[in-house]
mmCIF file of C-alpha atoms and ligand atoms in Angstrom:
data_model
loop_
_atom_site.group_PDB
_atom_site.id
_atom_site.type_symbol
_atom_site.label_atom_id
_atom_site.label_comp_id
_atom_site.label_asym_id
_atom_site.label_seq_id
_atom_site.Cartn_x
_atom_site.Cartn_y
_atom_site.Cartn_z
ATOM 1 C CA UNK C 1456 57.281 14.171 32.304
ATOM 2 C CA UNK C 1457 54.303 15.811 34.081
ATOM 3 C CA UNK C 1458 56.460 19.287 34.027
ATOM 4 C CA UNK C 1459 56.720 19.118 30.251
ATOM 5 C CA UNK C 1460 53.505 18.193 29.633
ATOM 6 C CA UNK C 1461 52.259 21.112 32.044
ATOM 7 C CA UNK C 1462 54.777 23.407 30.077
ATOM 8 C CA UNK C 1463 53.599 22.617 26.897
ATOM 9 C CA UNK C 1464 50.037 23.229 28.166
ATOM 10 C CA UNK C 1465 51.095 26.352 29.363
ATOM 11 C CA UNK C 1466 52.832 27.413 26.020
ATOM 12 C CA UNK C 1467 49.368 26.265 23.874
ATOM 13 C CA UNK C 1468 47.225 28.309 25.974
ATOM 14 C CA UNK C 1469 49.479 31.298 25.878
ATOM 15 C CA UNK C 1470 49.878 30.889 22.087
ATOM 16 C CA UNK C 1471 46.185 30.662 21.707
ATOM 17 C CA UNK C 1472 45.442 33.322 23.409
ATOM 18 C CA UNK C 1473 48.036 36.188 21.775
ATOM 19 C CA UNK C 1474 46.425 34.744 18.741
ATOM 20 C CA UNK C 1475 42.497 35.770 19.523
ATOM 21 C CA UNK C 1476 44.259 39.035 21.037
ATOM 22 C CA UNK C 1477 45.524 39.751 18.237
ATOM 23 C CA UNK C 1478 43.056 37.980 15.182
ATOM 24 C CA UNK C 1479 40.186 38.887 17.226
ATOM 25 C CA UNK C 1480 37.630 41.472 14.854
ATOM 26 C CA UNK C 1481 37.935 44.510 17.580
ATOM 27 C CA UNK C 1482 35.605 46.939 15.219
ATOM 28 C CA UNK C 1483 32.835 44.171 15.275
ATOM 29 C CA UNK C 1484 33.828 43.494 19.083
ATOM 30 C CA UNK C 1485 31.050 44.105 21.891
ATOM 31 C CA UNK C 1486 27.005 43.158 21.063
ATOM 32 C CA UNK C 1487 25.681 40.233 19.033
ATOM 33 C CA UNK C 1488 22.272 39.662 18.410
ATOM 34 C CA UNK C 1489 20.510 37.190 20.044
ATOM 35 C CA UNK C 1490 19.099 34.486 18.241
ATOM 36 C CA UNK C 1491 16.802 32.607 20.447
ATOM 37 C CA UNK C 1492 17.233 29.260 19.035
ATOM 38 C CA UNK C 1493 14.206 26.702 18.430
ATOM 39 C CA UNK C 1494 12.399 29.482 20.075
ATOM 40 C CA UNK C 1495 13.724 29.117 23.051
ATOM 41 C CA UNK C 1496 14.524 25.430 23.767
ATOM 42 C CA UNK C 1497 15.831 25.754 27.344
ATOM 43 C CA UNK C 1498 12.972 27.818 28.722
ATOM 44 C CA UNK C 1499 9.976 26.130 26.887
ATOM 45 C CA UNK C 1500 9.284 22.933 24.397
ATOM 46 C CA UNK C 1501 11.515 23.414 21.472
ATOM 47 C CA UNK C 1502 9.514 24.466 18.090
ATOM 48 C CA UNK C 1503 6.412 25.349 19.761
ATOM 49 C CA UNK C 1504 4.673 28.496 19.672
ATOM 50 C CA UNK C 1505 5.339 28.348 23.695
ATOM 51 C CA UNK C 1506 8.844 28.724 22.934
ATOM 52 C CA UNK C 1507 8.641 31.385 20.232
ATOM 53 C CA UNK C 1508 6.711 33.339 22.635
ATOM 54 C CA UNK C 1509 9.541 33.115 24.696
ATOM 55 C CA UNK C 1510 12.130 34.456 22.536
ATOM 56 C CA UNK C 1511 10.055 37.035 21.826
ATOM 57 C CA UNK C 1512 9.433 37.986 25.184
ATOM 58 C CA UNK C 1513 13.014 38.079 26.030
ATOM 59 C CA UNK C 1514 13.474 40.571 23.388
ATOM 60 C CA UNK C 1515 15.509 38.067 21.201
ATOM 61 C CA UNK C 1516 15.493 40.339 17.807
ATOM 62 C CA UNK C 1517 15.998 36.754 15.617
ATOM 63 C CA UNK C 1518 13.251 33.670 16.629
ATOM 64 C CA UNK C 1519 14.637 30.684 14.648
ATOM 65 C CA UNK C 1520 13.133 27.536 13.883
ATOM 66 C CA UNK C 1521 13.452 24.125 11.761
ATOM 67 C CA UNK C 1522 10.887 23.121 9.491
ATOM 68 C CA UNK C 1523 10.510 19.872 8.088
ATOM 69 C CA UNK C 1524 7.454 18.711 6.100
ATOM 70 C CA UNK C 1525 4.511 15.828 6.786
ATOM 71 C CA UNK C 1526 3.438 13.015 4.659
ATOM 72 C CA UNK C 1527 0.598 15.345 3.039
ATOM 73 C CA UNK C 1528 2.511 18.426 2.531
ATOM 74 C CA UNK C 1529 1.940 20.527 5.379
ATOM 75 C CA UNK C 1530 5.808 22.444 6.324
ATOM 76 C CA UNK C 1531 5.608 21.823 10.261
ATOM 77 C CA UNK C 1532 8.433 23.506 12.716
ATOM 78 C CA UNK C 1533 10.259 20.396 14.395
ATOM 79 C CA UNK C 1534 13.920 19.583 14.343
ATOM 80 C CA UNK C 1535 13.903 15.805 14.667
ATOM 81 C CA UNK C 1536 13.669 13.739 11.480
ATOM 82 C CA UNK C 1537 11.103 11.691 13.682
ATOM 83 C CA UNK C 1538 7.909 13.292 16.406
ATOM 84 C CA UNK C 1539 10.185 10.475 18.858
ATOM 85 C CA UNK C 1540 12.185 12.827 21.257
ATOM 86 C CA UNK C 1541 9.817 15.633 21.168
ATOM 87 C CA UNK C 1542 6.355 14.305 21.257
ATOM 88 C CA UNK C 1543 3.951 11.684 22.644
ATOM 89 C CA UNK C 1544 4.098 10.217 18.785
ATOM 90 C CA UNK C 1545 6.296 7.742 17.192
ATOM 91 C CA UNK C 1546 7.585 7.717 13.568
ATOM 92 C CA UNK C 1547 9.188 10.301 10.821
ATOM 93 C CA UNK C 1548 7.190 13.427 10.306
ATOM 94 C CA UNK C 1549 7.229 12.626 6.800
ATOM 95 C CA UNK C 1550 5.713 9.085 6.762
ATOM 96 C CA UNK C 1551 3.197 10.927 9.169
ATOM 97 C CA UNK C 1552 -0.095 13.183 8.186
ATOM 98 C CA UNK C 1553 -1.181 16.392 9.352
ATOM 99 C CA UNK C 1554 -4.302 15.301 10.642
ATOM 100 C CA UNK C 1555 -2.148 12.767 13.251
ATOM 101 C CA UNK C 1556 0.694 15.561 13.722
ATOM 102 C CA UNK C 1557 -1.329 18.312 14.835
ATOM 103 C CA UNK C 1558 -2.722 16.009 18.126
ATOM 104 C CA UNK C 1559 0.411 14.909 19.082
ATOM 105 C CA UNK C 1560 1.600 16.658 22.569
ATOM 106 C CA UNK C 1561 4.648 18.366 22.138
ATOM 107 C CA UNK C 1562 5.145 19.851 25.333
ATOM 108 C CA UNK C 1563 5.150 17.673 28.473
ATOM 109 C CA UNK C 1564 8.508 15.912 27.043
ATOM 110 C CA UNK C 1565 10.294 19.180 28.608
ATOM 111 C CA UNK C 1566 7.523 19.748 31.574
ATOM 112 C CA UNK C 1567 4.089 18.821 32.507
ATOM 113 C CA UNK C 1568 3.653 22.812 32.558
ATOM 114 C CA UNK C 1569 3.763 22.814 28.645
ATOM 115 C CA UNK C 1570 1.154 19.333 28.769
ATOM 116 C CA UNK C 1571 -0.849 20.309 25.528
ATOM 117 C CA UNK C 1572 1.245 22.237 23.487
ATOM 118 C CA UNK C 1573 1.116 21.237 19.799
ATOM 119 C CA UNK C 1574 3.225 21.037 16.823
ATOM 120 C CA UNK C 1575 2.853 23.908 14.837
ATOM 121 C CA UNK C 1576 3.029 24.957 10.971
ATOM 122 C CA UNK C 1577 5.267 27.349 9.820
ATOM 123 C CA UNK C 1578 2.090 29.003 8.824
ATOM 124 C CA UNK C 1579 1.307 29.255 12.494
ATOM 125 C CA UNK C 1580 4.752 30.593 13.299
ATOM 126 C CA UNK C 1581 4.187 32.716 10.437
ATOM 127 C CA UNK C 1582 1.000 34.374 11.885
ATOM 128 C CA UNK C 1583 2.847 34.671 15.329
ATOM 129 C CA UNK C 1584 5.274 37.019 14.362
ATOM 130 C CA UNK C 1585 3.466 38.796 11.808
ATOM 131 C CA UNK C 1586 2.710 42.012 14.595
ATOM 132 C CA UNK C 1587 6.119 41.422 16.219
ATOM 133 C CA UNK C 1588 9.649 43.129 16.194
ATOM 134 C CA UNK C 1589 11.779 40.143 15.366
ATOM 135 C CA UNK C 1590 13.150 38.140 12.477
ATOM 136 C CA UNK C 1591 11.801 34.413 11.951
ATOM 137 C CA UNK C 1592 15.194 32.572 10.784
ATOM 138 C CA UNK C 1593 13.844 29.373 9.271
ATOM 139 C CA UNK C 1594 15.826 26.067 8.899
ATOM 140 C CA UNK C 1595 15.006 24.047 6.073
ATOM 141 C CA UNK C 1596 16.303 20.803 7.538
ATOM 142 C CA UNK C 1597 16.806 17.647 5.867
ATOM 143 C CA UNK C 1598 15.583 19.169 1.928
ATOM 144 C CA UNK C 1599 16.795 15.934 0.382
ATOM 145 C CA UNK C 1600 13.426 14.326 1.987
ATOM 146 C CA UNK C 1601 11.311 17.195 0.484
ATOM 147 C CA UNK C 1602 11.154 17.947 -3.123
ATOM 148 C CA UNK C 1603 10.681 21.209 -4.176
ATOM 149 C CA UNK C 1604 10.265 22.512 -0.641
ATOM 150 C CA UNK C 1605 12.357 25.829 -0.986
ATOM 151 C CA UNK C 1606 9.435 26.842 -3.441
ATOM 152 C CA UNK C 1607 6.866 25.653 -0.690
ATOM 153 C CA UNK C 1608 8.806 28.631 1.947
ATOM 154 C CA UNK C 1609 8.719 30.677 -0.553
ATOM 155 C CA UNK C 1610 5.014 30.366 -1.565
ATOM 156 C CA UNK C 1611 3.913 31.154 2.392
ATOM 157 C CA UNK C 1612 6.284 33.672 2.743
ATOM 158 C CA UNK C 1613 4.656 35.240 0.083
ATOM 159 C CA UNK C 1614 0.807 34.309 1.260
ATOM 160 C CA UNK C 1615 2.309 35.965 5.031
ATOM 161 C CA UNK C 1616 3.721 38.703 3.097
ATOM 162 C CA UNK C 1617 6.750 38.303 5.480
ATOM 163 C CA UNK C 1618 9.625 38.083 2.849
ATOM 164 C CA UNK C 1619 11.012 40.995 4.554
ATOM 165 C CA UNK C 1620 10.844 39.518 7.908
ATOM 166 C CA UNK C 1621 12.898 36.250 7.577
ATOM 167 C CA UNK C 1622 16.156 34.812 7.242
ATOM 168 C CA UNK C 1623 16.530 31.152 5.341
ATOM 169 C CA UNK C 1624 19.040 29.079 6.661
ATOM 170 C CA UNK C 1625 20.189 25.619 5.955
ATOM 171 C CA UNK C 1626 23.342 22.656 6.626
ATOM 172 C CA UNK C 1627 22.465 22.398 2.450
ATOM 173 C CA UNK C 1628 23.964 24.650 0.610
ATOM 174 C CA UNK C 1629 22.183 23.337 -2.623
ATOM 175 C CA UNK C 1630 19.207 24.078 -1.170
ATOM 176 C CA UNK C 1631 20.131 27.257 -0.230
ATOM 177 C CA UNK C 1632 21.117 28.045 -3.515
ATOM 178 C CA UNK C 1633 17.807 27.113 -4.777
ATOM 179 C CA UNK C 1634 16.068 28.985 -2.661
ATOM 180 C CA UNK C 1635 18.368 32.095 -3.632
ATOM 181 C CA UNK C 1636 17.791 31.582 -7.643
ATOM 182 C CA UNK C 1637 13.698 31.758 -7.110
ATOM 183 C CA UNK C 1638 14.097 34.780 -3.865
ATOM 184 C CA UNK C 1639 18.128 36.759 -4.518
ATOM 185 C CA UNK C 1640 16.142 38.880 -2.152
ATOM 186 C CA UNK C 1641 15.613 37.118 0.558
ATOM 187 C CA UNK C 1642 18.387 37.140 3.799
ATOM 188 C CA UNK C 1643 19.883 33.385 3.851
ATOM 189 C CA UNK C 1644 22.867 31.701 5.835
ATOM 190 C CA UNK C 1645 24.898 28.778 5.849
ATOM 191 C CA UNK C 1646 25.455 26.495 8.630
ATOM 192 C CA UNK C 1647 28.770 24.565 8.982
ATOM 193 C CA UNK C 1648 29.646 22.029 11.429
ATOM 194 C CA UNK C 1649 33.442 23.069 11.488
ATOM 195 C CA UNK C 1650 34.997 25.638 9.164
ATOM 196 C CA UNK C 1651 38.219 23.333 8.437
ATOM 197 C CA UNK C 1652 37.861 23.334 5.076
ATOM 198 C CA UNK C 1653 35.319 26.308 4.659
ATOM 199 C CA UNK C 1654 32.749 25.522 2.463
ATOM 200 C CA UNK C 1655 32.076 28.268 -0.191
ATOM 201 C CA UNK C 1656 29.954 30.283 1.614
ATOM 202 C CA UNK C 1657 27.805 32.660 -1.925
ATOM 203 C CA UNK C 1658 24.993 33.172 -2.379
ATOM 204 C CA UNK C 1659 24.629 32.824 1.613
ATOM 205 C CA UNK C 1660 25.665 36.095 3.510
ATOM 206 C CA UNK C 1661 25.597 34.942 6.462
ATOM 207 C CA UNK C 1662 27.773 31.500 8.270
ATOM 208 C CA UNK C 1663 26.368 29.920 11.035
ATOM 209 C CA UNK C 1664 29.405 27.838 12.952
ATOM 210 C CA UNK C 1665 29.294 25.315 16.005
ATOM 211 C CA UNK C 1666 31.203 28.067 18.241
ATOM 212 C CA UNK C 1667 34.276 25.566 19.306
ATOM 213 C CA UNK C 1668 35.269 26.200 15.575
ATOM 214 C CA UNK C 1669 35.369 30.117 16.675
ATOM 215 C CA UNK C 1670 37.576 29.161 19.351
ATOM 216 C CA UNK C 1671 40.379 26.647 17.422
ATOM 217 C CA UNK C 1672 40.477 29.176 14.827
ATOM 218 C CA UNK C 1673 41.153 32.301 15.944
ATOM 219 C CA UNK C 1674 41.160 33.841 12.227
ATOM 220 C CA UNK C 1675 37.461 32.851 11.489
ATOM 221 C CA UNK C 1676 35.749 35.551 12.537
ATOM 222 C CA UNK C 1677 38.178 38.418 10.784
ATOM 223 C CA UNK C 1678 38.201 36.329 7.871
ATOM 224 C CA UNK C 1679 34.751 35.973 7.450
ATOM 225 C CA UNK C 1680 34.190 39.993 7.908
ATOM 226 C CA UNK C 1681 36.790 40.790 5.181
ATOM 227 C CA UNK C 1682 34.930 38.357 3.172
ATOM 228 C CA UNK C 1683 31.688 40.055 3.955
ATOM 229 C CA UNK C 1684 29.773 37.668 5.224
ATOM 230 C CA UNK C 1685 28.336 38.119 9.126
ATOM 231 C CA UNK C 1686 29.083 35.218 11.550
ATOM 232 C CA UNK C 1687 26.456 33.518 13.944
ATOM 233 C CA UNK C 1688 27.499 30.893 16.656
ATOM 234 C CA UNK C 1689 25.612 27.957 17.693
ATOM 235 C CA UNK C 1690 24.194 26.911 20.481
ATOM 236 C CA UNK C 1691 25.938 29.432 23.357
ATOM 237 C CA UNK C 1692 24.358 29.190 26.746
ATOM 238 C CA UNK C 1693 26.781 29.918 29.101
ATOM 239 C CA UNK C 1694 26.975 33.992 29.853
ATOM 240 C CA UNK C 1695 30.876 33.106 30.014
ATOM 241 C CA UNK C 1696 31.066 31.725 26.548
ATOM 242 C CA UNK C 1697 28.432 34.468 25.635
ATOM 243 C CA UNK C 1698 31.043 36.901 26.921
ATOM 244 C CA UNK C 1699 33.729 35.579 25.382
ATOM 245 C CA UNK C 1700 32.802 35.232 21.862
ATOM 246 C CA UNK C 1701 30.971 38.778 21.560
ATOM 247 C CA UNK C 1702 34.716 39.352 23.034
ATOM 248 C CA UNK C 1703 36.095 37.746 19.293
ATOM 249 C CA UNK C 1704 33.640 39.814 17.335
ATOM 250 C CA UNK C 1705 30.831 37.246 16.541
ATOM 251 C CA UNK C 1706 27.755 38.908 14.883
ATOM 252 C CA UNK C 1707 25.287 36.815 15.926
ATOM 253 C CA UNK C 1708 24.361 34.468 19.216
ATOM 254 C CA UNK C 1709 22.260 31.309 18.810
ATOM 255 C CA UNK C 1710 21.117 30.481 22.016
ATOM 256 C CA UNK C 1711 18.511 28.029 24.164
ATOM 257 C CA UNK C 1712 18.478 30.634 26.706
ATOM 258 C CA UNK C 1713 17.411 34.178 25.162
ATOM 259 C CA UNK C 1714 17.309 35.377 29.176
ATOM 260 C CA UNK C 1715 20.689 35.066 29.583
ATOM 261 C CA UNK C 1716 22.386 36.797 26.597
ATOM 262 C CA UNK C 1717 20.218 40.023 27.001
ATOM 263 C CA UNK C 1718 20.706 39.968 30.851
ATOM 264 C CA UNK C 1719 24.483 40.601 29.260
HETATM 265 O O1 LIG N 2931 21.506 27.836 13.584
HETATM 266 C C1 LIG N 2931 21.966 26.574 13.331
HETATM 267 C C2 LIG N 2931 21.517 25.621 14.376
HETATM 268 O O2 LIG N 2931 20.160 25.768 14.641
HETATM 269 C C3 LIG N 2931 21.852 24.271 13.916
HETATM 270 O O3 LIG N 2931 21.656 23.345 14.880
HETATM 271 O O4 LIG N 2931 20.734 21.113 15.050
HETATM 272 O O5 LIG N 2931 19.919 22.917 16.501
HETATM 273 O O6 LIG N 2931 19.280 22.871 14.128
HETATM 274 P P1 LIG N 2931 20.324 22.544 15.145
HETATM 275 CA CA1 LIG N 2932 18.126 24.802 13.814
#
């Protein structure tokens, strides 16, 4: 029993692997960029300007971020529906208003070194990057909570004059498509869970995908590229996995640790 079970093992993982030998997108093979992600969440308080600092110190070229929005209207960069996990506060950012938010400490969660550090607007991430060689990607997260927010983006972007300087990404693709009717201009991507079924992907050009689905599906990637579209993986932080899916032709690397990837 254990010898066919071991054989069979043996014959999956030699099957699998003449299949990303031979699927895998050689021409795009060899250096993804870097997309430090929440900043960079494994070398400073996710979301913060600490962390975006980070990124950008590391040379990441993308910085990306979520944004949700508070009870008064103010787009803040946080991932959590609730301040719970990542803050001194309790309660969802959207039942909470600016004028509580912007107290709250949002850095001594991940160390007493980052004791003080703040939630920020997008306006303040904005402002950040406006002298700086890297893309903001921006998350809309959770638009169903936020009417009309795509419009809201949209209307800083324009006040930052940083349309050019952005990507818009999103889990909704309604949203996304939104945001594309009122900005066709504007760089935005798709993020998918798992790419078994894959979604329709227009009027995003780029997918983001949870990298095991890169792995199990050793087609993805080529697909994706004949269908134009550029591929990102989230989150990869082990230089291994980094290695291996630049390996498979991935465009793009989401990662906590920034350091890492360009140390590659
Ligand atoms: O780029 C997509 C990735 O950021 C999605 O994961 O949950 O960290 O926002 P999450
Ligand atoms: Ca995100």
């Amino acid at each position: 029993m254990i010898k066919k079970v071991t054989a069979l093992l043996l014959f999956l993982s030699t099957l699998w692997t003449a299949l990303h030998l031979l699927c895998r997108d050689k021409r795009r093979a060899g250096k993804p960029a870097i997309v430090a992600h929440r900043g960079a969440a494994g070398l400073a308080p996710e979301n913060t300007l600490a962390a975006i600092r980070i990124g950008l110190a590391h040379h990441a070229p993308y910085i990306e971020i979520d944004v949700q929005r508070s009870a008064d209207g103010v787009l803040v960069v946080m991932h959590d529906q609730t301040v719970d996990r990542t803050s001194n506060g309790r309660g969802p950012v959207r039942e909470l208003p600016w004028a509580e938010l912007r107290w709250l400490d949002a850095g001594s969660y991940f160390s007493p070194r980052f004791a003080g550090e703040t939630i920020p607007t997008l306006a303040d991430a904005l402002l950040l990057l406006q002298d700086k060689p890297a893309t903001l990607v921006i998350e809309i997260k959770d638009p169903h909570f936020y009417p009309a927010i795509s419009q809201q983006v949209l209307a800083l972007l324009a006040e930052y004059q940083a349309q050019e300087r952005v990507v818009v990404i999103s889990f909704d693709r309604t949203e996304l498509e939104t945001f594309h009717g009122l900005a066709p201009g504007i760089p935005i991507g798709l993020a998918v869970p798992k790419p078994w079924p894959i979604p329709p992907i227009a009027p995003a050009q780029t997918v983001g995908v949870f990298w095991p689905g890169v792995l199990l599906d050793p087609t993805f990637v080529r697909r994706m590229h004949r269908r134009g579209y550029t591929v990102w993986v989230w989150t990869v932080n082990s230089p291994a996995l980094m290695r291996l899916l630049a390996w498979l032709g991935v465009d793009g690397l989401t990662t906590d640790h920034p350091e890492r990837a360009s140390r590659l």
